[in-house]
């Protein structure tokens, strides 16, 4: 059987099937969460006012695992990377699923995330790539799994950002001479997020939960590892690939850095991210989610437009983009009311 990435129509059919699978899985996950009373309750460190089921991200995990198994058959040359990424995804999702049911320690969660990253890094070395890419895969796993967990705080934000980045990576991979498994994995992730989003935006009927937010971060790190060797632009390819993630990376890095400087317990839940401050000030989530989506959509277009440029211009464009994001972060945080004065709803 020929790989579905070889022709647009089979890829479109596969993506539509992933949308339907994710939507059906989210319905089942919501019924399960309601039956088990698996709810996120409002509180001082949360941005919603209504008790809401969590764990809907398990549907996205199911879609990606099906895709990984299919791709390991279609692309035997990339089988180790695909199976290692799938195993890491399953590990991160399992830890998140348990944590959604009963709280686990931050140290244990981080240790499991590290194991998932090491699996991906080992597969990179086994595939014949250098230690730099392997180390980058481990680091990307640790960073993105936790960034997506930190930034999953208002309706539709984490899933929409995952969808935009994934679709952007799919288009980028399709533009190359041979996108391989990365094309299918990217569009599958985007499709799964789109199948979940109607249940999470504009008003959430279910949240991703740790099972979903962690899985999104792992899947994006997995895509980065698959895509980086195809760009052939040296260190500049990382600047290029990080553009679609810039909204989350800038917000998370500056917010957590500020908390560290204040000697606060930065790993604990809080409502100090720029998106939380903005949502709290206006009392609504959809405008914030849509604004972040517009930023990331523009970042994807920038990534695609600058791909063929000299490495110096790519790095300069990425640096300017992140500086603009930092400026926007400062404005949003400066104009926000203190936590507790206003509470947005989900």
PDB file of N, CA, C and O in Angstrom, residues 217-255:
ATOM      1  N   UNK A 217       2.246  18.810  23.487  1.00  0.00           N
ATOM      2  CA  UNK A 217       3.643  19.224  23.553  1.00  0.00           C
ATOM      3  C   UNK A 217       4.582  18.158  23.028  1.00  0.00           C
ATOM      4  O   UNK A 217       5.519  18.451  22.265  1.00  0.00           O
ATOM      5  N   UNK A 218       4.334  16.904  23.413  1.00  0.00           N
ATOM      6  CA  UNK A 218       5.174  15.800  22.932  1.00  0.00           C
ATOM      7  C   UNK A 218       5.059  15.653  21.417  1.00  0.00           C
ATOM      8  O   UNK A 218       6.059  15.470  20.716  1.00  0.00           O
ATOM      9  N   UNK A 219       3.844  15.733  20.890  1.00  0.00           N
ATOM     10  CA  UNK A 219       3.641  15.575  19.454  1.00  0.00           C
ATOM     11  C   UNK A 219       4.365  16.660  18.664  1.00  0.00           C
ATOM     12  O   UNK A 219       4.931  16.400  17.589  1.00  0.00           O
ATOM     13  N   UNK A 220       4.374  17.879  19.173  1.00  0.00           N
ATOM     14  CA  UNK A 220       5.063  18.964  18.479  1.00  0.00           C
ATOM     15  C   UNK A 220       6.579  18.769  18.524  1.00  0.00           C
ATOM     16  O   UNK A 220       7.276  19.021  17.532  1.00  0.00           O
ATOM     17  N   UNK A 221       7.113  18.306  19.660  1.00  0.00           N
ATOM     18  CA  UNK A 221       8.544  17.996  19.736  1.00  0.00           C
ATOM     19  C   UNK A 221       8.904  16.889  18.750  1.00  0.00           C
ATOM     20  O   UNK A 221       9.952  16.925  18.081  1.00  0.00           O
ATOM     21  N   UNK A 222       8.057  15.903  18.643  1.00  0.00           N
ATOM     22  CA  UNK A 222       8.216  14.784  17.707  1.00  0.00           C
ATOM     23  C   UNK A 222       8.278  15.306  16.272  1.00  0.00           C
ATOM     24  O   UNK A 222       9.139  14.893  15.479  1.00  0.00           O
ATOM     25  N   UNK A 223       7.385  16.225  15.936  1.00  0.00           N
ATOM     26  CA  UNK A 223       7.386  16.819  14.599  1.00  0.00           C
ATOM     27  C   UNK A 223       8.670  17.601  14.328  1.00  0.00           C
ATOM     28  O   UNK A 223       9.230  17.541  13.228  1.00  0.00           O
ATOM     29  N   UNK A 224       9.143  18.337  15.314  1.00  0.00           N
ATOM     30  CA  UNK A 224      10.378  19.093  15.137  1.00  0.00           C
ATOM     31  C   UNK A 224      11.540  18.170  14.786  1.00  0.00           C
ATOM     32  O   UNK A 224      12.361  18.480  13.914  1.00  0.00           O
ATOM     33  N   UNK A 225      11.617  17.041  15.476  1.00  0.00           N
ATOM     34  CA  UNK A 225      12.695  16.079  15.225  1.00  0.00           C
ATOM     35  C   UNK A 225      12.588  15.479  13.821  1.00  0.00           C
ATOM     36  O   UNK A 225      13.596  15.242  13.150  1.00  0.00           O
ATOM     37  N   UNK A 226      11.374  15.236  13.360  1.00  0.00           N
ATOM     38  CA  UNK A 226      11.181  14.694  12.020  1.00  0.00           C
ATOM     39  C   UNK A 226      11.481  15.727  10.932  1.00  0.00           C
ATOM     40  O   UNK A 226      11.984  15.393   9.853  1.00  0.00           O
ATOM     41  N   UNK A 227      11.184  16.993  11.218  1.00  0.00           N
ATOM     42  CA  UNK A 227      11.322  18.038  10.214  1.00  0.00           C
ATOM     43  C   UNK A 227      12.731  18.604  10.104  1.00  0.00           C
ATOM     44  O   UNK A 227      13.190  18.937   9.008  1.00  0.00           O
ATOM     45  N   UNK A 228      13.425  18.753  11.231  1.00  0.00           N
ATOM     46  CA  UNK A 228      14.707  19.463  11.244  1.00  0.00           C
ATOM     47  C   UNK A 228      15.711  18.932  10.227  1.00  0.00           C
ATOM     48  O   UNK A 228      16.344  19.730   9.508  1.00  0.00           O
ATOM     49  N   UNK A 229      15.897  17.618  10.092  1.00  0.00           N
ATOM     50  CA  UNK A 229      16.901  17.146   9.122  1.00  0.00           C
ATOM     51  C   UNK A 229      16.545  17.450   7.670  1.00  0.00           C
ATOM     52  O   UNK A 229      17.425  17.446   6.812  1.00  0.00           O
ATOM     53  N   UNK A 230      15.281  17.727   7.373  1.00  0.00           N
ATOM     54  CA  UNK A 230      14.853  17.956   5.990  1.00  0.00           C
ATOM     55  C   UNK A 230      15.098  19.388   5.515  1.00  0.00           C
ATOM     56  O   UNK A 230      15.036  19.653   4.316  1.00  0.00           O
ATOM     57  N   UNK A 231      15.345  20.299   6.453  1.00  0.00           N
ATOM     58  CA  UNK A 231      15.446  21.706   6.062  1.00  0.00           C
ATOM     59  C   UNK A 231      16.812  22.072   5.499  1.00  0.00           C
ATOM     60  O   UNK A 231      16.935  23.000   4.708  1.00  0.00           O
ATOM     61  N   UNK A 232      17.872  21.389   5.945  1.00  0.00           N
ATOM     62  CA  UNK A 232      19.223  21.584   5.422  1.00  0.00           C
ATOM     63  C   UNK A 232      19.660  23.048   5.490  1.00  0.00           C
ATOM     64  O   UNK A 232      20.203  23.599   4.535  1.00  0.00           O
ATOM     65  N   UNK A 233      19.406  23.687   6.621  1.00  0.00           N
ATOM     66  CA  UNK A 233      19.806  25.084   6.774  1.00  0.00           C
ATOM     67  C   UNK A 233      20.655  25.297   8.026  1.00  0.00           C
ATOM     68  O   UNK A 233      20.802  26.417   8.489  1.00  0.00           O
ATOM     69  N   UNK A 234      21.214  24.232   8.582  1.00  0.00           N
ATOM     70  CA  UNK A 234      22.046  24.371   9.761  1.00  0.00           C
ATOM     71  C   UNK A 234      21.251  24.863  10.955  1.00  0.00           C
ATOM     72  O   UNK A 234      20.050  24.602  11.080  1.00  0.00           O
ATOM     73  N   UNK A 235      21.888  25.621  11.850  1.00  0.00           N
ATOM     74  CA  UNK A 235      21.201  26.102  13.065  1.00  0.00           C
ATOM     75  C   UNK A 235      19.973  26.959  12.777  1.00  0.00           C
ATOM     76  O   UNK A 235      19.087  27.064  13.620  1.00  0.00           O
ATOM     77  N   UNK A 236      19.926  27.567  11.590  1.00  0.00           N
ATOM     78  CA  UNK A 236      18.794  28.454  11.279  1.00  0.00           C
ATOM     79  C   UNK A 236      17.476  27.698  11.211  1.00  0.00           C
ATOM     80  O   UNK A 236      16.411  28.298  11.374  1.00  0.00           O
ATOM     81  N   UNK A 237      17.536  26.371  10.984  1.00  0.00           N
ATOM     82  CA  UNK A 237      16.254  25.656  10.875  1.00  0.00           C
ATOM     83  C   UNK A 237      15.496  25.666  12.186  1.00  0.00           C
ATOM     84  O   UNK A 237      14.272  25.631  12.189  1.00  0.00           O
ATOM     85  N   UNK A 238      16.216  25.720  13.314  1.00  0.00           N
ATOM     86  CA  UNK A 238      15.505  25.765  14.595  1.00  0.00           C
ATOM     87  C   UNK A 238      14.800  27.103  14.776  1.00  0.00           C
ATOM     88  O   UNK A 238      13.675  27.165  15.291  1.00  0.00           O
ATOM     89  N   UNK A 239      15.445  28.189  14.346  1.00  0.00           N
ATOM     90  CA  UNK A 239      14.784  29.500  14.401  1.00  0.00           C
ATOM     91  C   UNK A 239      13.521  29.489  13.549  1.00  0.00           C
ATOM     92  O   UNK A 239      12.481  30.037  13.928  1.00  0.00           O
ATOM     93  N   UNK A 240      13.605  28.834  12.392  1.00  0.00           N
ATOM     94  CA  UNK A 240      12.459  28.747  11.483  1.00  0.00           C
ATOM     95  C   UNK A 240      11.326  27.934  12.112  1.00  0.00           C
ATOM     96  O   UNK A 240      10.162  28.358  12.129  1.00  0.00           O
ATOM     97  N   UNK A 241      11.670  26.769  12.664  1.00  0.00           N
ATOM     98  CA  UNK A 241      10.651  25.872  13.204  1.00  0.00           C
ATOM     99  C   UNK A 241      10.013  26.391  14.495  1.00  0.00           C
ATOM    100  O   UNK A 241       8.881  26.008  14.826  1.00  0.00           O
ATOM    101  N   UNK A 242      10.722  27.241  15.222  1.00  0.00           N
ATOM    102  CA  UNK A 242      10.169  27.744  16.483  1.00  0.00           C
ATOM    103  C   UNK A 242       9.191  28.899  16.282  1.00  0.00           C
ATOM    104  O   UNK A 242       8.468  29.255  17.215  1.00  0.00           O
ATOM    105  N   UNK A 243       9.146  29.468  15.084  1.00  0.00           N
ATOM    106  CA  UNK A 243       8.242  30.597  14.847  1.00  0.00           C
ATOM    107  C   UNK A 243       6.780  30.277  15.162  1.00  0.00           C
ATOM    108  O   UNK A 243       6.114  31.053  15.853  1.00  0.00           O
ATOM    109  N   UNK A 244       6.212  29.143  14.687  1.00  0.00           N
ATOM    110  CA  UNK A 244       4.802  28.867  14.996  1.00  0.00           C
ATOM    111  C   UNK A 244       4.528  28.633  16.482  1.00  0.00           C
ATOM    112  O   UNK A 244       3.371  28.693  16.902  1.00  0.00           O
ATOM    113  N   UNK A 245       5.576  28.379  17.260  1.00  0.00           N
ATOM    114  CA  UNK A 245       5.417  28.138  18.693  1.00  0.00           C
ATOM    115  C   UNK A 245       5.682  29.391  19.519  1.00  0.00           C
ATOM    116  O   UNK A 245       5.616  29.345  20.750  1.00  0.00           O
ATOM    117  N   UNK A 246       5.978  30.498  18.847  1.00  0.00           N
ATOM    118  CA  UNK A 246       6.489  31.678  19.541  1.00  0.00           C
ATOM    119  C   UNK A 246       5.506  32.271  20.537  1.00  0.00           C
ATOM    120  O   UNK A 246       5.917  32.782  21.592  1.00  0.00           O
ATOM    121  N   UNK A 247       4.217  32.239  20.251  1.00  0.00           N
ATOM    122  CA  UNK A 247       3.242  32.826  21.181  1.00  0.00           C
ATOM    123  C   UNK A 247       3.338  32.152  22.548  1.00  0.00           C
ATOM    124  O   UNK A 247       3.384  32.826  23.585  1.00  0.00           O
ATOM    125  N   UNK A 248       3.373  30.836  22.554  1.00  0.00           N
ATOM    126  CA  UNK A 248       3.452  30.103  23.816  1.00  0.00           C
ATOM    127  C   UNK A 248       4.836  30.196  24.440  1.00  0.00           C
ATOM    128  O   UNK A 248       4.975  30.342  25.659  1.00  0.00           O
ATOM    129  N   UNK A 249       5.876  30.088  23.612  1.00  0.00           N
ATOM    130  CA  UNK A 249       7.235  30.104  24.154  1.00  0.00           C
ATOM    131  C   UNK A 249       7.566  31.449  24.800  1.00  0.00           C
ATOM    132  O   UNK A 249       8.159  31.496  25.884  1.00  0.00           O
ATOM    133  N   UNK A 250       7.190  32.535  24.150  1.00  0.00           N
ATOM    134  CA  UNK A 250       7.479  33.864  24.696  1.00  0.00           C
ATOM    135  C   UNK A 250       6.691  34.096  25.979  1.00  0.00           C
ATOM    136  O   UNK A 250       7.244  34.528  27.001  1.00  0.00           O
ATOM    137  N   UNK A 251       5.389  33.812  25.958  1.00  0.00           N
ATOM    138  CA  UNK A 251       4.547  34.017  27.144  1.00  0.00           C
ATOM    139  C   UNK A 251       5.043  33.165  28.313  1.00  0.00           C
ATOM    140  O   UNK A 251       5.206  33.656  29.436  1.00  0.00           O
ATOM    141  N   UNK A 252       5.303  31.892  28.050  1.00  0.00           N
ATOM    142  CA  UNK A 252       5.740  30.999  29.119  1.00  0.00           C
ATOM    143  C   UNK A 252       7.112  31.392  29.654  1.00  0.00           C
ATOM    144  O   UNK A 252       7.322  31.454  30.873  1.00  0.00           O
ATOM    145  N   UNK A 253       8.065  31.681  28.759  1.00  0.00           N
ATOM    146  CA  UNK A 253       9.421  31.993  29.199  1.00  0.00           C
ATOM    147  C   UNK A 253       9.466  33.272  30.027  1.00  0.00           C
ATOM    148  O   UNK A 253      10.095  33.307  31.103  1.00  0.00           O
ATOM    149  N   UNK A 254       8.799  34.322  29.560  1.00  0.00           N
ATOM    150  CA  UNK A 254       8.852  35.594  30.284  1.00  0.00           C
ATOM    151  C   UNK A 254       8.071  35.531  31.596  1.00  0.00           C
ATOM    152  O   UNK A 254       8.507  36.076  32.622  1.00  0.00           O
ATOM    153  N   UNK A 255       6.928  34.855  31.582  1.00  0.00           N
ATOM    154  CA  UNK A 255       6.138  34.758  32.811  1.00  0.00           C
ATOM    155  C   UNK A 255       6.855  33.923  33.864  1.00  0.00           C
ATOM    156  O   UNK A 255       6.969  34.330  35.039  1.00  0.00           O
TER     157      UNK A 255
END
